[in-house]
CSV table of N, CA and C in Angstrom, one decimal:
chain,number,residue,atom,x,y,z
A,21,MET,N,-37.3,106.5,110.5
A,21,MET,CA,-36.4,106.5,109.3
A,21,MET,C,-36.7,107.7,108.4
A,22,SER,N,-35.8,108.5,108.1
A,22,SER,CA,-36.0,109.6,107.1
A,22,SER,C,-35.4,109.2,105.8
A,23,ARG,N,-35.7,110.0,104.8
A,23,ARG,CA,-35.2,109.7,103.5
A,23,ARG,C,-34.1,110.8,103.1
A,24,PHE,N,-33.0,110.3,102.6
A,24,PHE,CA,-31.9,111.2,102.3
A,24,PHE,C,-31.4,111.0,100.9
A,25,ARG,N,-30.8,112.0,100.4
A,25,ARG,CA,-30.1,112.0,99.1
A,25,ARG,C,-28.6,112.3,99.4
A,26,VAL,N,-27.7,111.4,99.0
A,26,VAL,CA,-26.3,111.6,99.3
A,26,VAL,C,-25.6,111.7,97.9
A,27,ALA,N,-24.9,112.8,97.7
A,27,ALA,CA,-24.2,112.9,96.4
A,27,ALA,C,-22.7,112.7,96.7
A,28,LEU,N,-22.1,111.9,95.8
A,28,LEU,CA,-20.6,111.7,96.0
A,28,LEU,C,-19.9,111.6,94.7
A,29,HIS,N,-18.6,111.9,94.9
A,29,HIS,CA,-17.7,112.0,93.7
A,29,HIS,C,-16.7,110.9,93.9
A,30,ILE,N,-16.4,110.1,92.8
A,30,ILE,CA,-15.4,109.1,92.8
A,30,ILE,C,-14.4,109.5,91.7
A,31,VAL,N,-13.2,109.8,92.0
A,31,VAL,CA,-12.3,110.3,91.0
A,31,VAL,C,-11.0,109.5,91.0
A,32,PRO,N,-10.3,109.4,89.9
A,32,PRO,CA,-9.0,108.7,89.8
A,32,PRO,C,-8.1,109.3,90.8
A,33,ARG,N,-7.3,108.5,91.5
A,33,ARG,CA,-6.4,109.0,92.5
A,33,ARG,C,-5.4,109.9,91.9
A,34,ARG,N,-5.0,111.0,92.5
A,34,ARG,CA,-4.0,111.9,92.0
A,34,ARG,C,-2.7,111.2,91.7
A,35,GLY,N,-2.1,111.5,90.6
A,35,GLY,CA,-0.9,110.9,90.3
A,35,GLY,C,-1.0,109.7,89.4
A,36,LEU,N,-2.2,109.1,89.4
A,36,LEU,CA,-2.4,107.9,88.5
A,36,LEU,C,-2.8,108.5,87.1
A,37,LEU,N,-2.5,107.7,86.1
A,37,LEU,CA,-3.0,108.0,84.8
A,37,LEU,C,-4.5,108.2,84.7
A,38,ASP,N,-4.9,109.2,84.0
A,38,ASP,CA,-6.4,109.4,83.8
A,38,ASP,C,-6.6,109.5,82.3
A,39,PRO,N,-6.6,108.3,81.6
A,39,PRO,CA,-6.7,108.3,80.1
A,39,PRO,C,-7.9,109.0,79.6
A,40,GLN,N,-9.0,108.8,80.3
A,40,GLN,CA,-10.3,109.4,79.8
A,40,GLN,C,-10.2,110.9,79.9
A,41,GLY,N,-9.6,111.4,81.0
A,41,GLY,CA,-9.4,112.9,81.1
A,41,GLY,C,-8.5,113.4,80.0
A,42,LYS,N,-7.5,112.7,79.8
A,42,LYS,CA,-6.5,113.1,78.7
A,42,LYS,C,-7.2,113.1,77.4
A,43,ALA,N,-8.0,112.1,77.1
A,43,ALA,CA,-8.7,112.1,75.8
A,43,ALA,C,-9.7,113.2,75.6
A,44,VAL,N,-10.4,113.6,76.7
A,44,VAL,CA,-11.3,114.7,76.7
A,44,VAL,C,-10.6,116.0,76.5
A,45,ALA,N,-9.5,116.2,77.2
A,45,ALA,CA,-8.7,117.4,77.0
A,45,ALA,C,-8.2,117.5,75.6
A,46,ASP,N,-7.7,116.5,75.0
A,46,ASP,CA,-7.3,116.5,73.6
A,46,ASP,C,-8.4,116.9,72.7
A,47,ALA,N,-9.6,116.3,72.9
A,47,ALA,CA,-10.7,116.5,72.0
A,47,ALA,C,-11.2,118.0,72.1
A,48,LEU,N,-11.1,118.5,73.3
A,48,LEU,CA,-11.5,119.9,73.5
A,48,LEU,C,-10.5,120.8,72.8
A,49,GLN,N,-9.2,120.5,72.9
A,49,GLN,CA,-8.2,121.3,72.2
A,49,GLN,C,-8.5,121.3,70.7
A,50,THR,N,-8.8,120.1,70.2
A,50,THR,CA,-9.0,119.9,68.7
A,50,THR,C,-10.3,120.7,68.3
A,51,LEU,N,-11.3,120.8,69.2
A,51,LEU,CA,-12.5,121.6,68.9
A,51,LEU,C,-12.2,123.1,69.0
A,52,GLY,N,-11.0,123.5,69.4
A,52,GLY,CA,-10.7,124.9,69.5
A,52,GLY,C,-10.7,125.6,70.9
A,53,PHE,N,-11.0,124.7,71.9
A,53,PHE,CA,-10.9,125.3,73.2
A,53,PHE,C,-9.5,125.2,73.7
A,54,LYS,N,-8.7,126.2,73.3
A,54,LYS,CA,-7.3,126.2,73.5
A,54,LYS,C,-6.9,126.6,75.0
A,55,SER,N,-7.9,127.1,75.7
A,55,SER,CA,-7.6,127.5,77.1
A,55,SER,C,-7.6,126.3,78.1
A,56,VAL,N,-8.0,125.2,77.6
A,56,VAL,CA,-8.1,124.0,78.5
A,56,VAL,C,-6.7,123.4,78.7
A,57,GLU,N,-6.3,123.2,80.0
A,57,GLU,CA,-5.0,122.7,80.3
A,57,GLU,C,-5.1,121.2,80.7
A,58,ASP,N,-6.1,120.9,81.4
A,58,ASP,CA,-6.2,119.5,82.0
A,58,ASP,C,-7.6,119.2,82.3
A,59,VAL,N,-8.0,117.9,82.2
A,59,VAL,CA,-9.3,117.5,82.5
A,59,VAL,C,-9.2,116.2,83.3
A,60,HIS,N,-10.1,116.2,84.4
A,60,HIS,CA,-10.2,114.9,85.1
A,60,HIS,C,-11.6,114.5,85.1
A,61,VAL,N,-11.8,113.2,84.8
A,61,VAL,CA,-13.1,112.6,84.7
A,61,VAL,C,-13.3,111.6,85.8
A,62,GLY,N,-14.4,111.8,86.5
A,62,GLY,CA,-14.7,110.8,87.5
A,62,GLY,C,-16.2,110.5,87.5
A,63,ARG,N,-16.7,109.8,88.5
A,63,ARG,CA,-18.2,109.5,88.5
A,63,ARG,C,-18.9,110.4,89.6
A,64,HIS,N,-20.1,110.8,89.2
A,64,HIS,CA,-20.9,111.5,90.2
A,64,HIS,C,-22.1,110.6,90.5
A,65,VAL,N,-22.2,110.1,91.7
A,65,VAL,CA,-23.2,109.1,92.1
A,65,VAL,C,-24.1,109.8,93.1
A,66,VAL,N,-25.4,109.6,92.9
A,66,VAL,CA,-26.4,110.1,93.8
A,66,VAL,C,-27.2,108.9,94.4
A,67,LEU,N,-27.1,108.7,95.7
A,67,LEU,CA,-27.8,107.6,96.4
A,67,LEU,C,-29.0,108.1,97.1
A,68,GLU,N,-30.1,107.5,96.8
A,68,GLU,CA,-31.4,107.8,97.6
A,68,GLU,C,-31.6,106.7,98.5
A,69,LEU,N,-31.6,107.0,99.8
A,69,LEU,CA,-31.7,106.0,100.8
A,69,LEU,C,-32.4,106.5,102.0
A,70,SER,N,-32.8,105.5,102.9
A,70,SER,CA,-33.4,105.9,104.2
A,70,SER,C,-32.4,105.6,105.3
A,71,ALA,N,-32.4,106.5,106.3
A,71,ALA,CA,-31.5,106.4,107.4
A,71,ALA,C,-32.1,107.1,108.6
A,72,LYS,N,-31.6,106.9,109.8
A,72,LYS,CA,-32.1,107.6,111.0
A,72,LYS,C,-31.8,109.0,111.0
A,73,SER,N,-30.6,109.4,110.5
A,73,SER,CA,-30.1,110.8,110.5
A,73,SER,C,-29.2,111.0,109.4
A,74,ALA,N,-28.9,112.3,109.1
A,74,ALA,CA,-28.0,112.6,108.0
A,74,ALA,C,-26.6,112.0,108.3
A,75,SER,N,-26.2,111.9,109.5
A,75,SER,CA,-24.8,111.4,109.7
A,75,SER,C,-24.8,109.9,109.5
A,76,ASP,N,-26.0,109.2,109.8
A,76,ASP,CA,-26.1,107.8,109.5
A,76,ASP,C,-26.1,107.6,108.0
A,77,ALA,N,-26.8,108.4,107.3
A,77,ALA,CA,-26.8,108.3,105.8
A,77,ALA,C,-25.4,108.5,105.2
A,78,GLU,N,-24.7,109.4,105.8
A,78,GLU,CA,-23.3,109.6,105.3
A,78,GLU,C,-22.4,108.4,105.6
A,79,GLN,N,-22.6,107.9,106.8
A,79,GLN,CA,-21.8,106.7,107.1
A,79,GLN,C,-22.1,105.5,106.2
A,80,ASP,N,-23.4,105.3,105.9
A,80,ASP,CA,-23.8,104.2,105.0
A,80,ASP,C,-23.2,104.4,103.7
A,81,ALA,N,-23.2,105.7,103.2
A,81,ALA,CA,-22.7,106.0,101.8
A,81,ALA,C,-21.2,105.7,101.8
A,82,ARG,N,-20.5,106.0,102.9
A,82,ARG,CA,-19.1,105.7,103.0
A,82,ARG,C,-18.8,104.2,102.9
A,83,ALA,N,-19.6,103.5,103.6
A,83,ALA,CA,-19.5,102.0,103.6
A,83,ALA,C,-19.7,101.5,102.2
A,84,MET,N,-20.7,102.0,101.5
A,84,MET,CA,-21.0,101.6,100.1
A,84,MET,C,-19.9,101.9,99.2
A,85,CYS,N,-19.2,103.0,99.3
A,85,CYS,CA,-18.1,103.4,98.5
A,85,CYS,C,-17.0,102.4,98.8
A,86,GLU,N,-16.8,102.0,100.0
A,86,GLU,CA,-15.6,101.1,100.4
A,86,GLU,C,-15.9,99.7,99.9
A,87,ARG,N,-17.2,99.3,99.9
A,87,ARG,CA,-17.5,97.9,99.6
A,87,ARG,C,-17.7,97.7,98.1
A,88,LEU,N,-18.2,98.7,97.4
A,88,LEU,CA,-18.6,98.5,96.0
A,88,LEU,C,-18.2,99.6,95.0
A,89,LEU,N,-18.5,100.9,95.4
A,89,LEU,CA,-18.6,101.9,94.4
A,89,LEU,C,-17.2,102.4,93.9
A,90,ALA,N,-16.2,102.5,94.9
A,90,ALA,CA,-14.9,103.0,94.5
A,90,ALA,C,-13.9,101.9,94.5
A,91,ASN,N,-13.0,101.9,93.6
A,91,ASN,CA,-11.9,101.0,93.6
A,91,ASN,C,-10.8,101.5,94.5
A,92,PRO,N,-10.5,100.8,95.6
A,92,PRO,CA,-9.6,101.4,96.6
A,92,PRO,C,-8.2,101.5,96.2
A,93,VAL,N,-7.8,100.8,95.1
A,93,VAL,CA,-6.4,100.9,94.6
A,93,VAL,C,-6.2,102.2,93.7
A,94,THR,N,-7.3,102.5,92.9
A,94,THR,CA,-7.1,103.5,91.9
A,94,THR,C,-7.9,104.8,92.1
A,95,GLU,N,-8.9,104.7,93.0
A,95,GLU,CA,-9.8,105.8,93.1
A,95,GLU,C,-10.0,106.4,94.5
A,96,ASP,N,-10.3,107.7,94.6
A,96,ASP,CA,-10.6,108.3,95.8
A,96,ASP,C,-12.1,108.7,95.8
A,97,PHE,N,-12.8,108.8,96.9
A,97,PHE,CA,-14.1,109.2,96.9
A,97,PHE,C,-14.3,110.3,97.9
A,98,GLU,N,-15.3,111.2,97.7
A,98,GLU,CA,-15.6,112.2,98.7
A,98,GLU,C,-17.1,112.4,98.7
A,99,ILE,N,-17.7,112.6,99.9
A,99,ILE,CA,-19.1,112.8,100.0
A,99,ILE,C,-19.3,114.3,99.7
A,100,ALA,N,-20.1,114.6,98.7
A,100,ALA,CA,-20.2,116.0,98.2
A,100,ALA,C,-21.4,116.7,99.0
A,101,GLY,N,-22.4,115.9,99.4
A,101,GLY,CA,-23.5,116.5,100.2
A,101,GLY,C,-24.5,115.5,100.6
A,102,VAL,N,-25.2,115.8,101.7
A,102,VAL,CA,-26.3,115.0,102.2
A,102,VAL,C,-27.5,115.9,102.3
A,103,SER,N,-28.6,115.6,101.7
A,103,SER,CA,-29.8,116.4,101.9
A,103,SER,C,-31.0,115.5,102.1
A,104,ALA,N,-31.9,116.1,102.9
A,104,ALA,CA,-33.2,115.4,103.1
A,104,ALA,C,-34.0,115.5,101.8
A,105,ARG,N,-34.9,114.5,101.6
A,105,ARG,CA,-35.7,114.6,100.3
A,105,ARG,C,-37.1,114.2,100.7
B,20,MET,N,-4.9,136.7,82.1
B,20,MET,CA,-5.6,135.4,82.2
B,20,MET,C,-5.3,134.8,83.5
B,21,SER,N,-6.3,134.4,84.2
B,21,SER,CA,-6.1,133.6,85.4
B,21,SER,C,-6.4,132.2,85.2
B,22,ARG,N,-6.0,131.4,86.2
B,22,ARG,CA,-6.3,129.9,86.0
B,22,ARG,C,-7.5,129.5,86.9
B,23,PHE,N,-8.4,128.8,86.4
B,23,PHE,CA,-9.6,128.4,87.1
B,23,PHE,C,-9.8,126.8,87.0
B,24,ARG,N,-10.5,126.3,88.0
B,24,ARG,CA,-10.9,124.9,88.0
B,24,ARG,C,-12.4,124.9,88.1
B,25,VAL,N,-13.0,124.3,87.1
B,25,VAL,CA,-14.5,124.3,87.0
B,25,VAL,C,-14.9,122.8,87.2
B,26,ALA,N,-15.8,122.6,88.2
B,26,ALA,CA,-16.3,121.2,88.4
B,26,ALA,C,-17.7,121.2,87.8
B,27,LEU,N,-18.0,120.1,87.1
B,27,LEU,CA,-19.4,120.0,86.6
B,27,LEU,C,-19.9,118.6,86.7
B,28,HIS,N,-21.2,118.5,86.7
B,28,HIS,CA,-21.9,117.2,86.8
B,28,HIS,C,-22.7,117.0,85.5
B,29,ILE,N,-22.5,115.8,84.9
B,29,ILE,CA,-23.3,115.4,83.8
B,29,ILE,C,-24.1,114.2,84.2
B,30,VAL,N,-25.4,114.3,84.1
B,30,VAL,CA,-26.3,113.3,84.7
B,30,VAL,C,-27.3,112.9,83.6
B,31,PRO,N,-27.8,111.6,83.7
B,31,PRO,CA,-28.9,111.2,82.8
B,31,PRO,C,-30.1,112.1,83.0
B,32,ARG,N,-30.7,112.5,82.0
B,32,ARG,CA,-31.9,113.3,82.1
B,32,ARG,C,-33.0,112.6,82.9
B,33,ARG,N,-33.6,113.3,83.8
B,33,ARG,CA,-34.7,112.7,84.6
B,33,ARG,C,-35.8,112.1,83.8
B,34,GLY,N,-36.2,110.9,84.1
B,34,GLY,CA,-37.3,110.3,83.4
B,34,GLY,C,-36.8,109.3,82.3
B,35,LEU,N,-35.5,109.5,82.0
B,35,LEU,CA,-34.9,108.5,81.1
B,35,LEU,C,-34.4,107.3,81.9
B,36,LEU,N,-34.2,106.2,81.2
B,36,LEU,CA,-33.7,105.0,81.9
B,36,LEU,C,-32.2,105.3,82.3
B,37,ASP,N,-31.9,104.8,83.5
B,37,ASP,CA,-30.5,104.9,83.9
B,37,ASP,C,-30.0,103.5,84.3
B,38,PRO,N,-29.7,102.7,83.3
B,38,PRO,CA,-29.4,101.3,83.6
B,38,PRO,C,-28.2,101.1,84.5
B,39,GLN,N,-27.2,102.0,84.4
B,39,GLN,CA,-26.1,101.9,85.3
B,39,GLN,C,-26.5,102.1,86.8
B,40,GLY,N,-27.3,103.1,87.0
B,40,GLY,CA,-27.8,103.4,88.3
B,40,GLY,C,-28.6,102.2,88.9
B,41,LYS,N,-29.4,101.6,88.0
B,41,LYS,CA,-30.2,100.5,88.4
B,41,LYS,C,-29.4,99.3,88.8
B,42,ALA,N,-28.3,99.1,88.0
B,42,ALA,CA,-27.4,98.0,88.3
B,42,ALA,C,-26.7,98.2,89.6
B,43,VAL,N,-26.3,99.4,89.9
B,43,VAL,CA,-25.6,99.7,91.1
B,43,VAL,C,-26.5,99.5,92.3
B,44,ALA,N,-27.8,100.0,92.1
B,44,ALA,CA,-28.8,99.9,93.2
B,44,ALA,C,-29.0,98.4,93.5
B,45,ASP,N,-29.1,97.6,92.5
B,45,ASP,CA,-29.3,96.1,92.7
B,45,ASP,C,-28.1,95.5,93.4
B,46,ALA,N,-26.9,95.9,92.9
B,46,ALA,CA,-25.7,95.3,93.5
B,46,ALA,C,-25.6,95.7,95.0
B,47,LEU,N,-26.0,96.9,95.3
B,47,LEU,CA,-25.9,97.3,96.8
B,47,LEU,C,-26.9,96.6,97.6
B,48,GLN,N,-28.1,96.4,97.0
B,48,GLN,CA,-29.1,95.6,97.7
B,48,GLN,C,-28.6,94.2,98.0
B,49,THR,N,-28.0,93.6,97.0
B,49,THR,CA,-27.5,92.2,97.1
B,49,THR,C,-26.4,92.1,98.2
B,50,LEU,N,-25.6,93.2,98.3
B,50,LEU,CA,-24.5,93.2,99.3
B,50,LEU,C,-25.1,93.5,100.7
B,51,GLY,N,-26.4,93.7,100.8
B,51,GLY,CA,-27.0,93.9,102.2
B,51,GLY,C,-27.3,95.3,102.5
B,52,PHE,N,-27.1,96.3,101.6
B,52,PHE,CA,-27.5,97.7,101.9
B,52,PHE,C,-29.0,97.9,101.5
B,53,LYS,N,-29.9,97.4,102.4
B,53,LYS,CA,-31.3,97.3,102.1
B,53,LYS,C,-31.9,98.7,102.1
B,54,SER,N,-31.2,99.7,102.7
B,54,SER,CA,-31.8,101.0,102.8
B,54,SER,C,-31.8,101.8,101.5
B,55,VAL,N,-31.0,101.3,100.5
B,55,VAL,CA,-30.9,102.0,99.3
B,55,VAL,C,-32.2,101.9,98.4
B,56,GLU,N,-32.7,103.0,98.0
B,56,GLU,CA,-33.9,102.9,97.2
B,56,GLU,C,-33.6,103.2,95.7
B,57,ASP,N,-32.7,104.1,95.4
B,57,ASP,CA,-32.5,104.4,94.0
B,57,ASP,C,-31.0,105.0,93.9
B,58,VAL,N,-30.4,104.8,92.8
B,58,VAL,CA,-29.1,105.3,92.5
B,58,VAL,C,-29.1,105.9,91.1
B,59,HIS,N,-28.4,107.1,91.1
B,59,HIS,CA,-28.2,107.7,89.8
B,59,HIS,C,-26.7,107.9,89.6
B,60,VAL,N,-26.2,107.5,88.4
B,60,VAL,CA,-24.8,107.6,88.1
B,60,VAL,C,-24.6,108.5,86.9
B,61,GLY,N,-23.8,109.5,87.2
B,61,GLY,CA,-23.4,110.4,86.1
B,61,GLY,C,-21.9,110.6,86.1
B,62,ARG,N,-21.4,111.7,85.4
B,62,ARG,CA,-20.0,111.9,85.4
B,62,ARG,C,-19.7,113.2,86.1
B,63,HIS,N,-18.5,113.2,86.8
B,63,HIS,CA,-18.0,114.3,87.5
B,63,HIS,C,-16.8,114.8,86.7
B,64,VAL,N,-16.8,115.9,86.1
B,64,VAL,CA,-15.7,116.4,85.3
B,64,VAL,C,-15.1,117.6,85.9
B,65,VAL,N,-13.8,117.7,86.0
B,65,VAL,CA,-13.1,118.9,86.4
B,65,VAL,C,-12.2,119.4,85.3
B,66,LEU,N,-12.5,120.6,84.9
B,66,LEU,CA,-11.7,121.3,83.8
B,66,LEU,C,-10.8,122.2,84.5
B,67,GLU,N,-9.5,122.2,84.1
B,67,GLU,CA,-8.5,123.2,84.5
B,67,GLU,C,-8.2,124.0,83.3
B,68,LEU,N,-8.5,125.3,83.4
B,68,LEU,CA,-8.4,126.2,82.2
B,68,LEU,C,-8.0,127.6,82.6
B,69,SER,N,-7.7,128.4,81.6
B,69,SER,CA,-7.4,129.8,81.9
B,69,SER,C,-8.4,130.6,81.3
B,70,ALA,N,-8.8,131.7,82.0
B,70,ALA,CA,-9.8,132.6,81.5
B,70,ALA,C,-9.6,134.0,82.1
B,71,LYS,N,-10.3,135.0,81.6
B,71,LYS,CA,-10.1,136.3,82.2
B,71,LYS,C,-10.8,136.5,83.5
B,72,SER,N,-11.9,135.8,83.7
B,72,SER,CA,-12.6,135.9,85.0
B,72,SER,C,-13.4,134.6,85.3
B,73,ALA,N,-13.9,134.5,86.5
B,73,ALA,CA,-14.6,133.3,86.8
B,73,ALA,C,-15.8,133.1,86.0
B,74,SER,N,-16.5,134.2,85.6
B,74,SER,CA,-17.7,134.1,84.8
B,74,SER,C,-17.4,133.7,83.4
B,75,ASP,N,-16.2,134.2,82.9
B,75,ASP,CA,-15.8,133.7,81.6
B,75,ASP,C,-15.5,132.2,81.6
B,76,ALA,N,-14.8,131.7,82.7
B,76,ALA,CA,-14.5,130.3,82.8
B,76,ALA,C,-15.8,129.5,82.8
B,77,GLU,N,-16.8,130.0,83.5
B,77,GLU,CA,-18.0,129.2,83.6
B,77,GLU,C,-18.7,129.2,82.2
B,78,GLN,N,-18.6,130.3,81.5
B,78,GLN,CA,-19.2,130.4,80.2
B,78,GLN,C,-18.5,129.4,79.2
B,79,ASP,N,-17.2,129.4,79.3
B,79,ASP,CA,-16.4,128.4,78.5
B,79,ASP,C,-16.8,127.0,78.8
B,80,ALA,N,-16.9,126.7,80.1
B,80,ALA,CA,-17.2,125.3,80.5
B,80,ALA,C,-18.6,124.9,79.9
B,81,ARG,N,-19.5,125.9,80.0
B,81,ARG,CA,-20.9,125.6,79.5
B,81,ARG,C,-20.8,125.3,77.9
B,82,ALA,N,-20.0,126.1,77.2
B,82,ALA,CA,-19.9,125.8,75.8
B,82,ALA,C,-19.3,124.4,75.5
B,83,MET,N,-18.3,124.0,76.4
B,83,MET,CA,-17.7,122.7,76.2
B,83,MET,C,-18.7,121.6,76.4
B,84,CYS,N,-19.5,121.8,77.4
B,84,CYS,CA,-20.6,120.8,77.7
B,84,CYS,C,-21.5,120.7,76.5
B,85,GLU,N,-21.9,121.8,75.9
B,85,GLU,CA,-22.8,121.8,74.8
B,85,GLU,C,-22.2,121.2,73.6
B,86,ARG,N,-20.9,121.5,73.4
B,86,ARG,CA,-20.2,121.0,72.1
B,86,ARG,C,-19.8,119.5,72.2
B,87,LEU,N,-19.3,119.1,73.4
B,87,LEU,CA,-18.7,117.8,73.5
B,87,LEU,C,-19.1,117.0,74.7
B,88,LEU,N,-19.1,117.6,75.9
B,88,LEU,CA,-19.1,116.7,77.1
B,88,LEU,C,-20.5,116.1,77.4
B,89,ALA,N,-21.5,116.8,77.1
B,89,ALA,CA,-22.9,116.2,77.5
B,89,ALA,C,-23.6,115.9,76.2
B,90,ASN,N,-24.3,114.8,76.2
B,90,ASN,CA,-25.2,114.4,75.1
B,90,ASN,C,-26.5,115.2,75.3
B,91,PRO,N,-26.9,116.1,74.4
B,91,PRO,CA,-28.0,117.0,74.6
B,91,PRO,C,-29.3,116.2,74.6
B,92,VAL,N,-29.4,115.0,74.0
B,92,VAL,CA,-30.6,114.3,74.0
B,92,VAL,C,-30.9,113.6,75.3
B,93,THR,N,-29.8,113.1,75.9
B,93,THR,CA,-30.1,112.2,77.1
B,93,THR,C,-29.5,112.7,78.4
B,94,GLU,N,-28.8,113.8,78.3
B,94,GLU,CA,-28.1,114.2,79.6
B,94,GLU,C,-28.3,115.7,79.9
B,95,ASP,N,-28.3,115.9,81.2
B,95,ASP,CA,-28.3,117.3,81.6
B,95,ASP,C,-26.9,117.6,82.3
B,96,PHE,N,-26.5,118.9,82.3
B,96,PHE,CA,-25.3,119.2,83.0
B,96,PHE,C,-25.5,120.4,83.9
B,97,GLU,N,-24.7,120.4,84.9
B,97,GLU,CA,-24.8,121.6,85.8
B,97,GLU,C,-23.3,122.0,86.2
B,98,ILE,N,-23.1,123.3,86.3
B,98,ILE,CA,-21.8,123.7,86.8
B,98,ILE,C,-21.8,123.6,88.3
B,99,ALA,N,-21.0,122.8,88.9
B,99,ALA,CA,-21.0,122.6,90.4
B,99,ALA,C,-20.2,123.7,91.1
B,100,GLY,N,-19.2,124.2,90.5
B,100,GLY,CA,-18.4,125.2,91.1
B,100,GLY,C,-17.2,125.7,90.3
B,101,VAL,N,-16.8,126.9,90.5
B,101,VAL,CA,-15.7,127.5,89.8
B,101,VAL,C,-14.8,128.1,90.9
B,102,SER,N,-13.5,127.6,90.8
B,102,SER,CA,-12.6,128.2,91.8
B,102,SER,C,-11.3,128.5,91.2
B,103,ALA,N,-10.6,129.5,91.7
B,103,ALA,CA,-9.3,129.9,91.3
B,103,ALA,C,-8.3,128.8,91.7
B,104,ARG,N,-7.2,128.7,91.0
B,104,ARG,CA,-6.2,127.6,91.4
B,104,ARG,C,-4.8,128.2,91.2
């Protein structure tokens, strides 16, 4: 078993309301950042785990997203990277 | 002015308590994912903005992190990527 670090992004599904992103965009505008058009806020999760291979680690991370980390109705997730540690 | 998408990660500073990550790690263990050793939870923010160049867009995003998005006492941020859109 080797040790891996899996980074993943969990983001509001496109087309759904993203009130947190809207609030941040408005706050940035108020602070004077007029160039900001839109903001999306999601979660950045880093899992430290042990697995036989990088592809096993990725598969485990995917299962964890489906079981717990991401809300399948409102969120999408993507594996951003798998690295040995 | 061109339009850019800047992705950034805001994570709890190393060495500080990360109660959300701890809670997620415990929940994953309880669900049977015994290979998980540690979890870190941060924010994944995507800014859509206009700027003269990619490096200007990155500099603007850095200023926004410092002014609003990241808590300088407890969080670190990193620019994950800048892309045209």
